[in-house]
PDB file of C-alpha atoms and ligand atoms in Angstrom:
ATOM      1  CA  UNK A  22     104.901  74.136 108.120  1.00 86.00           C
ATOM      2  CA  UNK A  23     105.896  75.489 104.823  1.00 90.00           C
ATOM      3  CA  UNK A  24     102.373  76.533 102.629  1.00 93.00           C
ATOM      4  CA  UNK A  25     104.151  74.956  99.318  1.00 96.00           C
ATOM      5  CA  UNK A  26     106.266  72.338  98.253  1.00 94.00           C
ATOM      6  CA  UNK A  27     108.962  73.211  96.189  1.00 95.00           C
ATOM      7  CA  UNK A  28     108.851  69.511  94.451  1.00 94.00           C
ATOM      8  CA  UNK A  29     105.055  70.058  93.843  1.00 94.00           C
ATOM      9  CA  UNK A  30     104.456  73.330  93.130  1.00 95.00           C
ATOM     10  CA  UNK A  31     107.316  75.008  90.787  1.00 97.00           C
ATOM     11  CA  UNK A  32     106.975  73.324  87.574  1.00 97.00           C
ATOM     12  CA  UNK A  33     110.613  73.681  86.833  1.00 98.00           C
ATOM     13  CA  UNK A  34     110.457  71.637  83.652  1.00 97.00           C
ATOM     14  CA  UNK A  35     108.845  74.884  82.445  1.00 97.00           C
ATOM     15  CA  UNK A  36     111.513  77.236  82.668  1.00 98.00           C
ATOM     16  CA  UNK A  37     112.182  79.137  79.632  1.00 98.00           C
ATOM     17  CA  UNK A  38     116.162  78.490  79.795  1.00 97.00           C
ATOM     18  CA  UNK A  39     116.895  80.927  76.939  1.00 97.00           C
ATOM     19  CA  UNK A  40     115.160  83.617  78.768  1.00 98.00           C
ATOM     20  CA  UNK A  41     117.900  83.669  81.640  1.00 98.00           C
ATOM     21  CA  UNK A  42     120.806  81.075  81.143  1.00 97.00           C
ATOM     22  CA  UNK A  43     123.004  83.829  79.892  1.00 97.00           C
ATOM     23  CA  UNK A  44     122.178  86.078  82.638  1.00 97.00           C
ATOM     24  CA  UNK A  45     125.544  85.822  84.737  1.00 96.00           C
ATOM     25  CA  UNK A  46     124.302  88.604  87.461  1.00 96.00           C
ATOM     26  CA  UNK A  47     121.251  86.962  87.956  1.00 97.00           C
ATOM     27  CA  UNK A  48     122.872  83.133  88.133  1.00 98.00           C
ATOM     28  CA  UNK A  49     124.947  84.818  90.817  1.00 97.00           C
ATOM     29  CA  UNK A  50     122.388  86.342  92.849  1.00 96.00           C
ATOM     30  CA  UNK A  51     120.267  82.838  92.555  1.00 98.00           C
ATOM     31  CA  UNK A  52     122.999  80.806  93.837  1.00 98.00           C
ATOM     32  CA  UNK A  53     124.292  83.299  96.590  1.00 96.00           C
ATOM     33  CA  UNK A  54     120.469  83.399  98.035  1.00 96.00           C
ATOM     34  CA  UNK A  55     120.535  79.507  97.508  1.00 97.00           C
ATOM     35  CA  UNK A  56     123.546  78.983  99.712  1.00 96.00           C
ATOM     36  CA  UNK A  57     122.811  81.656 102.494  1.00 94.00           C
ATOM     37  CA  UNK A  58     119.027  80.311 102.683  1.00 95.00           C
ATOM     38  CA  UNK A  59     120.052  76.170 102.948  1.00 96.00           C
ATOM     39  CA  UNK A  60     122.343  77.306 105.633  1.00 92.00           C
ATOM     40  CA  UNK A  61     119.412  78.436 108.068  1.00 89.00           C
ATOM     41  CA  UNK A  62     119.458  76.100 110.445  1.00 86.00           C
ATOM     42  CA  UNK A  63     122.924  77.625 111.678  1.00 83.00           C
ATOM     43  CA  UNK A  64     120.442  80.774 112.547  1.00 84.00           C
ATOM     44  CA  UNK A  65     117.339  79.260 113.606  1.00 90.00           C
ATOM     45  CA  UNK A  66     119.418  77.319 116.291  1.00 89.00           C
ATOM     46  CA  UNK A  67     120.964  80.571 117.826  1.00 87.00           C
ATOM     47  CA  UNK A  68     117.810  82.281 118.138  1.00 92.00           C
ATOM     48  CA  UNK A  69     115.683  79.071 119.803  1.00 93.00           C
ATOM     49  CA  UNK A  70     118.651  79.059 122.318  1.00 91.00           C
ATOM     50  CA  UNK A  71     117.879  82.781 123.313  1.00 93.00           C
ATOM     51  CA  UNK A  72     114.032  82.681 123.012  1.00 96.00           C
ATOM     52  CA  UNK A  73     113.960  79.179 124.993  1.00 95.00           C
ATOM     53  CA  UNK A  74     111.660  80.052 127.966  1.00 96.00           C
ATOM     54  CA  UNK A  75     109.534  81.581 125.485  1.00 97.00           C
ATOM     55  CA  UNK A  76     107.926  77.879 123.906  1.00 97.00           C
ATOM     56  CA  UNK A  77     105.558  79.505 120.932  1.00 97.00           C
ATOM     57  CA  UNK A  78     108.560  81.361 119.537  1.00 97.00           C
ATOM     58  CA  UNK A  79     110.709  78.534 119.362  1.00 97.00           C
ATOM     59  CA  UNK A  80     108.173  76.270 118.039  1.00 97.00           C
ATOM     60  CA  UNK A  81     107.401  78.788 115.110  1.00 97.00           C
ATOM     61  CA  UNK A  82     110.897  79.073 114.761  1.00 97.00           C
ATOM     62  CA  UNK A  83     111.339  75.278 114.206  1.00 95.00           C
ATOM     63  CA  UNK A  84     108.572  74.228 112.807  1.00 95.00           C
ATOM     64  CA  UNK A  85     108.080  76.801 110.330  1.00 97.00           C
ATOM     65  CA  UNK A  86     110.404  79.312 109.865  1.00 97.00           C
ATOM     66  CA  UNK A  87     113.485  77.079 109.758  1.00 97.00           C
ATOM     67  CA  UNK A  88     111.538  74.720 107.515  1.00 97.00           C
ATOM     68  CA  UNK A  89     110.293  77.508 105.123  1.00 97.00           C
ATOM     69  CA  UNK A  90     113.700  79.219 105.406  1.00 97.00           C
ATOM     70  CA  UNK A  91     115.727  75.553 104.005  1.00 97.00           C
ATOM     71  CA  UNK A  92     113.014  75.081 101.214  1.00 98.00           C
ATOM     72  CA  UNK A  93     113.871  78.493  99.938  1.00 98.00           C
ATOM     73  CA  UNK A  94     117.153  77.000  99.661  1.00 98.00           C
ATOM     74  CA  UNK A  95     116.666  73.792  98.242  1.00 98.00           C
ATOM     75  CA  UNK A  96     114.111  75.448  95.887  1.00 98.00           C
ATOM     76  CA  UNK A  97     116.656  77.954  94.588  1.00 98.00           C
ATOM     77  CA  UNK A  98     119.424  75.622  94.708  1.00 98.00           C
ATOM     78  CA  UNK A  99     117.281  73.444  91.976  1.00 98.00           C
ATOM     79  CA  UNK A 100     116.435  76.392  89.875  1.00 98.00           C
ATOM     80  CA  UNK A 101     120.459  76.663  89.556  1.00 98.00           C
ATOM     81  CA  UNK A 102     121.276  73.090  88.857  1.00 98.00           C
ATOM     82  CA  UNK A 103     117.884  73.276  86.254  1.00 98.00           C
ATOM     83  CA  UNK A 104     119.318  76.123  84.215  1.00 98.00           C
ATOM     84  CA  UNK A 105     123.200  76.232  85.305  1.00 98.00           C
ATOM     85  CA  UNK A 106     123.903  72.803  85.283  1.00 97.00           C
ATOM     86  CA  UNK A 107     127.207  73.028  84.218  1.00 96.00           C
ATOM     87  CA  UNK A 108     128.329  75.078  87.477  1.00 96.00           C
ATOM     88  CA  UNK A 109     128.947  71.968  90.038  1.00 96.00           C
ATOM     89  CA  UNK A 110     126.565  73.240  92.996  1.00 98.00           C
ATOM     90  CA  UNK A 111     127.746  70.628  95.585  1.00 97.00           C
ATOM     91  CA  UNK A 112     131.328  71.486  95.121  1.00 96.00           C
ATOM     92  CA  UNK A 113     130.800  75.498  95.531  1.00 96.00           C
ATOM     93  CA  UNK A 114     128.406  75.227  98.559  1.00 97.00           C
ATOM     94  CA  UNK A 115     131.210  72.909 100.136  1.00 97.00           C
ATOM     95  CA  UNK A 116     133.823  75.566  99.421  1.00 96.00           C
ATOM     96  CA  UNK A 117     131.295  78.082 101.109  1.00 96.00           C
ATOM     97  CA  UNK A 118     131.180  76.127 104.150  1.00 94.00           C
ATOM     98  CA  UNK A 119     134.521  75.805 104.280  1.00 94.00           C
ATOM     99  CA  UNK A 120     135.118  79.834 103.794  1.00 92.00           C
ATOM    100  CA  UNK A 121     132.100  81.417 106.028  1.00 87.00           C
ATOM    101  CA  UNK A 122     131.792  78.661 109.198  1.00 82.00           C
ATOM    102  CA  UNK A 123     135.057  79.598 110.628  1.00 80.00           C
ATOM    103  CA  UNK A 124     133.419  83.512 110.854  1.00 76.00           C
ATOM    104  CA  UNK A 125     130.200  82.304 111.778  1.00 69.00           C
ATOM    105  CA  UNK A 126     130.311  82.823 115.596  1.00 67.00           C
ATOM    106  CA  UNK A 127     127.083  82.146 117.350  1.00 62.00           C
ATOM    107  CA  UNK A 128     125.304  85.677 115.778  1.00 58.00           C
ATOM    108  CA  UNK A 129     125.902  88.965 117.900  1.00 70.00           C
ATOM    109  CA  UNK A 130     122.270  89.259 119.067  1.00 82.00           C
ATOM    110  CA  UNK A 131     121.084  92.582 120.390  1.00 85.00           C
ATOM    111  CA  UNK A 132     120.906  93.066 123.617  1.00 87.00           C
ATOM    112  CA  UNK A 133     117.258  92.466 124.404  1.00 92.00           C
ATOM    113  CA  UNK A 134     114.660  90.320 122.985  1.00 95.00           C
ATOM    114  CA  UNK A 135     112.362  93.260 122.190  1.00 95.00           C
ATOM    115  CA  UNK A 136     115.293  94.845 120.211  1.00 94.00           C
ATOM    116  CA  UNK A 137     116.578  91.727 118.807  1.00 93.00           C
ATOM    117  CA  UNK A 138     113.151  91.328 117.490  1.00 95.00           C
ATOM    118  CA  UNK A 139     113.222  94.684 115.418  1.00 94.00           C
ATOM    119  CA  UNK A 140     116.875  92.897 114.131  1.00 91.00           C
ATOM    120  CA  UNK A 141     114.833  90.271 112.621  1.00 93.00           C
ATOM    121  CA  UNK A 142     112.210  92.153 111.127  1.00 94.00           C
ATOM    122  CA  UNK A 143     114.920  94.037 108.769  1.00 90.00           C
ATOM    123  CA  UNK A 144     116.805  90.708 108.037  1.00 90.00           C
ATOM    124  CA  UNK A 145     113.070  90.279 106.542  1.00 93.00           C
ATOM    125  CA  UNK A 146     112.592  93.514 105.155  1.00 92.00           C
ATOM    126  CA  UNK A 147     115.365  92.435 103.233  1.00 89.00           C
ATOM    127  CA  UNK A 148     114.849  89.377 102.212  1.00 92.00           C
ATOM    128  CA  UNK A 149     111.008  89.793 101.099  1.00 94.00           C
ATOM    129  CA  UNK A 150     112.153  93.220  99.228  1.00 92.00           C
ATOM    130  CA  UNK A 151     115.550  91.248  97.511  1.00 93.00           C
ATOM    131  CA  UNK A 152     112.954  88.626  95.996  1.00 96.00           C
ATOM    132  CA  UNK A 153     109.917  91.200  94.914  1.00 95.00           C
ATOM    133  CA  UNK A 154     112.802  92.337  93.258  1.00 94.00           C
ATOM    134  CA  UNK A 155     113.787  89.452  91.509  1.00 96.00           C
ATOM    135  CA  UNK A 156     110.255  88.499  91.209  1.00 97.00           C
ATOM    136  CA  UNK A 157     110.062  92.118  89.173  1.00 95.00           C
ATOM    137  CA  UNK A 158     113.315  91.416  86.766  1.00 95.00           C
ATOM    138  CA  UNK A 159     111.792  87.271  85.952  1.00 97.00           C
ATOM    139  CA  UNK A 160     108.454  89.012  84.924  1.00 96.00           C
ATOM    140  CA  UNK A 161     110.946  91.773  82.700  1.00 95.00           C
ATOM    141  CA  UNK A 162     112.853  88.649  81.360  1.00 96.00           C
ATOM    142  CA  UNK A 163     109.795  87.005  80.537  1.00 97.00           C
ATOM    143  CA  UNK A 164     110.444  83.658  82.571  1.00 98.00           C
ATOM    144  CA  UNK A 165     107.587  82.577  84.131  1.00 98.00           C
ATOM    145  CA  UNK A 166     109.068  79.717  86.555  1.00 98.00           C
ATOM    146  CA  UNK A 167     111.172  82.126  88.489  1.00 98.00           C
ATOM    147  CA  UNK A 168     108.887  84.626  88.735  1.00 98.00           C
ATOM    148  CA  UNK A 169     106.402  82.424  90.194  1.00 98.00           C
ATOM    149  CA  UNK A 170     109.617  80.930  92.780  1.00 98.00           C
ATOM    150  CA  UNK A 171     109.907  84.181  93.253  1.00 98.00           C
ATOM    151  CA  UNK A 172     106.820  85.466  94.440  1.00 98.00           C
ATOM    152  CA  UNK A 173     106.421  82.006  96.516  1.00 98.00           C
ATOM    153  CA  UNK A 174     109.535  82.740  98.643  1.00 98.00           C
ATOM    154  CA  UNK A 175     108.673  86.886  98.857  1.00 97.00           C
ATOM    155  CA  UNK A 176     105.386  85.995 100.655  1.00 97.00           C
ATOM    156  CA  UNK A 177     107.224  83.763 103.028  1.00 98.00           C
ATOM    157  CA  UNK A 178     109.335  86.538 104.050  1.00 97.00           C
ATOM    158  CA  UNK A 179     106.701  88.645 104.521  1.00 97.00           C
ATOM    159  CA  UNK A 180     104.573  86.604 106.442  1.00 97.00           C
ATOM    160  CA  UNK A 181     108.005  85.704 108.410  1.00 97.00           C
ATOM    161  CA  UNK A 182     108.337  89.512 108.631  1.00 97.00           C
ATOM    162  CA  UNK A 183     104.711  89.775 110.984  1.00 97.00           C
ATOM    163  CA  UNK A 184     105.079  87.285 113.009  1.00 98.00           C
ATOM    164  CA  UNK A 185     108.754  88.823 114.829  1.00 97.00           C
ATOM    165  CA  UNK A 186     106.912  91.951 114.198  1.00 96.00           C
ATOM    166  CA  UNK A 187     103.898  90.331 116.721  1.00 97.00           C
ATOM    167  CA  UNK A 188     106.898  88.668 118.787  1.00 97.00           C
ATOM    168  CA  UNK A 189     108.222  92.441 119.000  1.00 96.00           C
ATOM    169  CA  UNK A 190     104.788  94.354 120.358  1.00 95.00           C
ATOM    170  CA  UNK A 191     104.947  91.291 122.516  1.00 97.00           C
ATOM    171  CA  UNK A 192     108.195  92.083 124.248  1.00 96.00           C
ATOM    172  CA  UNK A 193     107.510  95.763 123.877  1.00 94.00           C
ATOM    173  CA  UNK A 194     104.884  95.500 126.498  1.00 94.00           C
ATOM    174  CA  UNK A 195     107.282  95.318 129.471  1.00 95.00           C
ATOM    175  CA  UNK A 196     110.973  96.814 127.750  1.00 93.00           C
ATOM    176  CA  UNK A 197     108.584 100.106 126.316  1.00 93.00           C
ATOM    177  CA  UNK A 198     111.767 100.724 123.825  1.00 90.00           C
ATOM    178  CA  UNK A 199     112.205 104.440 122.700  1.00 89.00           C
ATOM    179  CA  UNK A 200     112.342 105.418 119.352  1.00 87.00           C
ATOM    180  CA  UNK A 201     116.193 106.462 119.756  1.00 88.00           C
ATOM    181  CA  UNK A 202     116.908 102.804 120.775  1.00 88.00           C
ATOM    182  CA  UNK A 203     114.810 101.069 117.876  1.00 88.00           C
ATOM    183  CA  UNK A 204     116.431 103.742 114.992  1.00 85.00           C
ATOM    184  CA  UNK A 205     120.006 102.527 116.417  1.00 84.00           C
ATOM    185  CA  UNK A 206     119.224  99.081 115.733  1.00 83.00           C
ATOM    186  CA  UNK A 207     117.890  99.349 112.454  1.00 82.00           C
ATOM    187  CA  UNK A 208     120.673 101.612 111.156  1.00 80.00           C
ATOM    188  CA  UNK A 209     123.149  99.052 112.901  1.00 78.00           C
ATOM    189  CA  UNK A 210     121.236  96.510 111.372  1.00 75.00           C
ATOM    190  CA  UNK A 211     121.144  98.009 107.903  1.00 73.00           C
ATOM    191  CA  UNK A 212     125.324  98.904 107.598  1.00 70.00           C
ATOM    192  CA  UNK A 213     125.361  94.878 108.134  1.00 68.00           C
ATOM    193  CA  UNK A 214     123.380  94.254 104.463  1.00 61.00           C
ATOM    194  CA  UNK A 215     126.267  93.770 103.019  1.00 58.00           C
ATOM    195  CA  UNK A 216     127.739  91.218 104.933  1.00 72.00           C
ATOM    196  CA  UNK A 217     130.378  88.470 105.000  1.00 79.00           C
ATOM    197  CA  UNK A 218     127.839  86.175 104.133  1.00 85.00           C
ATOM    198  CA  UNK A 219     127.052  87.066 100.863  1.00 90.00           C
ATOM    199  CA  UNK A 220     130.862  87.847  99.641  1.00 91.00           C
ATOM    200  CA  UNK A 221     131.736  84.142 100.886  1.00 93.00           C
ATOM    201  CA  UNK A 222     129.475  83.156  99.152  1.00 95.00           C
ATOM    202  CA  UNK A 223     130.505  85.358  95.581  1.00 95.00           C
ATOM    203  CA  UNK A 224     133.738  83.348  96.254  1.00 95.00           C
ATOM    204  CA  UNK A 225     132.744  80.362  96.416  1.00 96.00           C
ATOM    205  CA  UNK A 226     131.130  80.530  93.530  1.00 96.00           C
ATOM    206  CA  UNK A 227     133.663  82.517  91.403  1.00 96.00           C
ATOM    207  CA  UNK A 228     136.597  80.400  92.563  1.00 95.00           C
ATOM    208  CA  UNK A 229     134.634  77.179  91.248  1.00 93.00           C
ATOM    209  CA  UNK A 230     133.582  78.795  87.849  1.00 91.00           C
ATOM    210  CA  UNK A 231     137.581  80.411  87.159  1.00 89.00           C
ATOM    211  CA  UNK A 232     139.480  77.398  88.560  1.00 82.00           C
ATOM    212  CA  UNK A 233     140.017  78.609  91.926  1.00 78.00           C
ATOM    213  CA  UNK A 234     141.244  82.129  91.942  1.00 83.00           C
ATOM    214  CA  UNK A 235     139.646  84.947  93.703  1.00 85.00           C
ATOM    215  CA  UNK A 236     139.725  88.408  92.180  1.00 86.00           C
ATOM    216  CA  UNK A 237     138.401  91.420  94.419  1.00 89.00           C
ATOM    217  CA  UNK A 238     137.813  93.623  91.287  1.00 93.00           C
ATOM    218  CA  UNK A 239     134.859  90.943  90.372  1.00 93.00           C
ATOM    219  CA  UNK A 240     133.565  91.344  93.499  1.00 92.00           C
ATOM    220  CA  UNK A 241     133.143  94.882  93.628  1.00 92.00           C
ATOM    221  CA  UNK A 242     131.820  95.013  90.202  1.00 94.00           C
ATOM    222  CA  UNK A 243     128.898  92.632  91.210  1.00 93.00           C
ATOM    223  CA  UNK A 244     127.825  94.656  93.896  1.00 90.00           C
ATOM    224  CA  UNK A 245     127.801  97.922  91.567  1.00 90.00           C
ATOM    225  CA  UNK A 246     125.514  95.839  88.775  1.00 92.00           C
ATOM    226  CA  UNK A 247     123.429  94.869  91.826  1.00 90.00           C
ATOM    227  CA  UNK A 248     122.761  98.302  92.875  1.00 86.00           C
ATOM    228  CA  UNK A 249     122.129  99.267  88.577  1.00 88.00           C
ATOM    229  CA  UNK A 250     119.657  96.166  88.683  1.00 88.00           C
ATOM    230  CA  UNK A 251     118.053  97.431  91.860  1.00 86.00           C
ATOM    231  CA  UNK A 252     117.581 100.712  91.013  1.00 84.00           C
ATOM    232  CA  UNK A 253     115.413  99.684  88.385  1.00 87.00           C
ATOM    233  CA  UNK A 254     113.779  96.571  90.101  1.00 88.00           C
ATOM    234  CA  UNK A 255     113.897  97.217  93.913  1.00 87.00           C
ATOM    235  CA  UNK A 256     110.705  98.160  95.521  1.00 88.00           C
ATOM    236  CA  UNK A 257     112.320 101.003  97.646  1.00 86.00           C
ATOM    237  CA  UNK A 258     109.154 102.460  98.959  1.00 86.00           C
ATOM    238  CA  UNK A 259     107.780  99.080 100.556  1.00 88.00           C
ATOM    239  CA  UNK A 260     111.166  98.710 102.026  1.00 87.00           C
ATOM    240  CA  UNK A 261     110.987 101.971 103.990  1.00 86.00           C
ATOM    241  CA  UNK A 262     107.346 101.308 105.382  1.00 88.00           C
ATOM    242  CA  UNK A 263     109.256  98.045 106.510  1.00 89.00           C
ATOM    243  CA  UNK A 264     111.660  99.517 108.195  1.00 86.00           C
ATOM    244  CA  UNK A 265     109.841 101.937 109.672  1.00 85.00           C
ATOM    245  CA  UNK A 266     107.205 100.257 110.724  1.00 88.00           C
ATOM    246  CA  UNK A 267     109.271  99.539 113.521  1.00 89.00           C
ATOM    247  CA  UNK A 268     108.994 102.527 115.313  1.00 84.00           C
ATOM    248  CA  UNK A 269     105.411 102.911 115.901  1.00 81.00           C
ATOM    249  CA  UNK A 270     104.566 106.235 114.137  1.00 77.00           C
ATOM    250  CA  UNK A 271     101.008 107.043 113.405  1.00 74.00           C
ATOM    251  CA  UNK A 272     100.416 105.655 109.705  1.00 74.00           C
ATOM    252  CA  UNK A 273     100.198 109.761 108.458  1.00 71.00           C
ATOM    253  CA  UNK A 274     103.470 110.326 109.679  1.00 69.00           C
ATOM    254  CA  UNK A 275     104.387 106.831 108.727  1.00 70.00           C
ATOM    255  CA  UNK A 276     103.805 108.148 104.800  1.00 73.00           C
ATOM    256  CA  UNK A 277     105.090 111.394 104.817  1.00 71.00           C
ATOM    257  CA  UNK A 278     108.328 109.785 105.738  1.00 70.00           C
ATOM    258  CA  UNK A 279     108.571 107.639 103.049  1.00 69.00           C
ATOM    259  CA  UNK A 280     109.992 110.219 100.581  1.00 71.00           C
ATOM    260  CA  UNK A 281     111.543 112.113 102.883  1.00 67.00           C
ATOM    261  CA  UNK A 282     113.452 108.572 103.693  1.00 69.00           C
ATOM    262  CA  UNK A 283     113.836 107.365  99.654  1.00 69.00           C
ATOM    263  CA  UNK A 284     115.927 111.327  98.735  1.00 65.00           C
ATOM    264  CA  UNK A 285     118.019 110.596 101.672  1.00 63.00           C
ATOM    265  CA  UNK A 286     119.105 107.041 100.320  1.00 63.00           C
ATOM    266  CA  UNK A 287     119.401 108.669  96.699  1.00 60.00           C
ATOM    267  CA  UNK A 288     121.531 111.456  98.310  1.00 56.00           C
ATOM    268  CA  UNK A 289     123.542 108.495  99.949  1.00 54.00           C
ATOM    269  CA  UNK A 290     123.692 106.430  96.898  1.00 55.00           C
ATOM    270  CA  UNK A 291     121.603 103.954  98.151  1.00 56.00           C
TER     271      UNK A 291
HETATM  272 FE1  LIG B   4     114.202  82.912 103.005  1.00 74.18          FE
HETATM  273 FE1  LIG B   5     112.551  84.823 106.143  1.00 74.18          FE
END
């Protein structure tokens, strides 16, 4: 079960409006996270169907991570309609739906459950590091109520993050994965950041705030003030010991990589 209520906890009557309402990057990157997140269930039902003969997995996955996964959703999606109120949230979730479900074929999972467990734990490493960063920019912008959302939803992740990481040394007891195998899937894994997903949802919400047409140009300028924000905000180095972690090096090793790994992005643009 989720460790805080969204209705309880987030004093959203709080928010300092002036502080962000203006922010049109950061309105987008709110809503985007709000639609992909309230979506979860779409996710949490292919993964019970593969883990099925295993029943602790599929209880976590229902009874918290599903559960924790929606109220990050619903919590988000109330932080837009507190501050954004004029952008109609209903109407440009339904025009999501309508865009991503016809692409959203049950989700290519790898092909074991060891390795589809390493999957997961960079969906997380993603997630948690996405809202450190935007728990990083609310603290810059001075607004206390997203910050503190935030910071709520990046330990989620995190804690979401260890328990496919236990699921994973589970599994890795009897399929003894090499390295080679686990670095394939988290460099497959990592080309997919940037996924249908999240441009759906851009159009959704652009066709609903410029009376229904779609202009590609926007889209690729989001994603370049995305990667201007994150170079400033992004916690790069805790994303690399996430993805990492993965392949069982000894924790030495473990560090010396991490700046080895950070000038490669750099080099890459990253
Ligand atoms: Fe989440
Ligand atoms: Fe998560």
């Amino acid at each position: 079960m989720p460790t805080w209520n969204y209705k309880e906890d987030i004093d959203y009557k709080s928010i300092k409006k002036e502080k962000v309402e203006k922010d049109e990057l950061l309105f987008y990157m709110v809503c985007i996270a709000s639609f992909i997140e309230i979506t979860s269930k779409t996710y949490a039902d292919n993964l019970c169907e593969y883990y099925k003969d295993n029943s602790d997995i599929v209880n976590w996955l229902k009874n918290d991570w599903e559960k924790e996964e929606v109220q990050h959703g619903k919590s988000l999606k109330k932080y837009v309609n507190e501050v954004w109120s004029e952008f109609d949230w209903e109407k440009g979730y339904a025009r999501f739906l309508e865009l991503y479900l016809p692409l959203c074929k049950p989700e290519a999972l790898q092909s074991s459950k060891g390795l589809e467990m390493v999957a997961r734990m960079i969906v997380e490493t993603g997630t948690s590091t996405f809202y450190r960063a935007i728990e990083n920019y609310a603290l810059l912008l001075d607004e206390p109520v997203l910050q503190k959302l935030a910071h709520n939803i990046y330990k989620d992740e995190v804690h979401h993050y260890s328990y496919f990481d236990k699921f994973y040394n589970f599994y890795n007891k009897d399929e003894k994965l090499s390295r080679k195998k686990v670095l394939q899937i988290i460099t497959k894994r990592l080309k997919e950041v940037n996924s249908e997903d999240v441009e759906m949802a851009f159009r959704a919400i652009y066709e609903n705030k410029h009376s229904g047409s779609f202009d590609k140009q926007a889209y690729d300028d989001f994603l370049k003030n995305i990667n201007k924000m994150a170079s400033q905000h992004y916690p790069y180095n805790m994303a690399i010991k996430m993805m990492i972690h993965p392949l069982r090096m000894n924790k030495m090793v473990e560090s010396s990589m991490v700046p080895i790994v950070r000038g490669a992005m750099k080099v890459l643009g990253i």
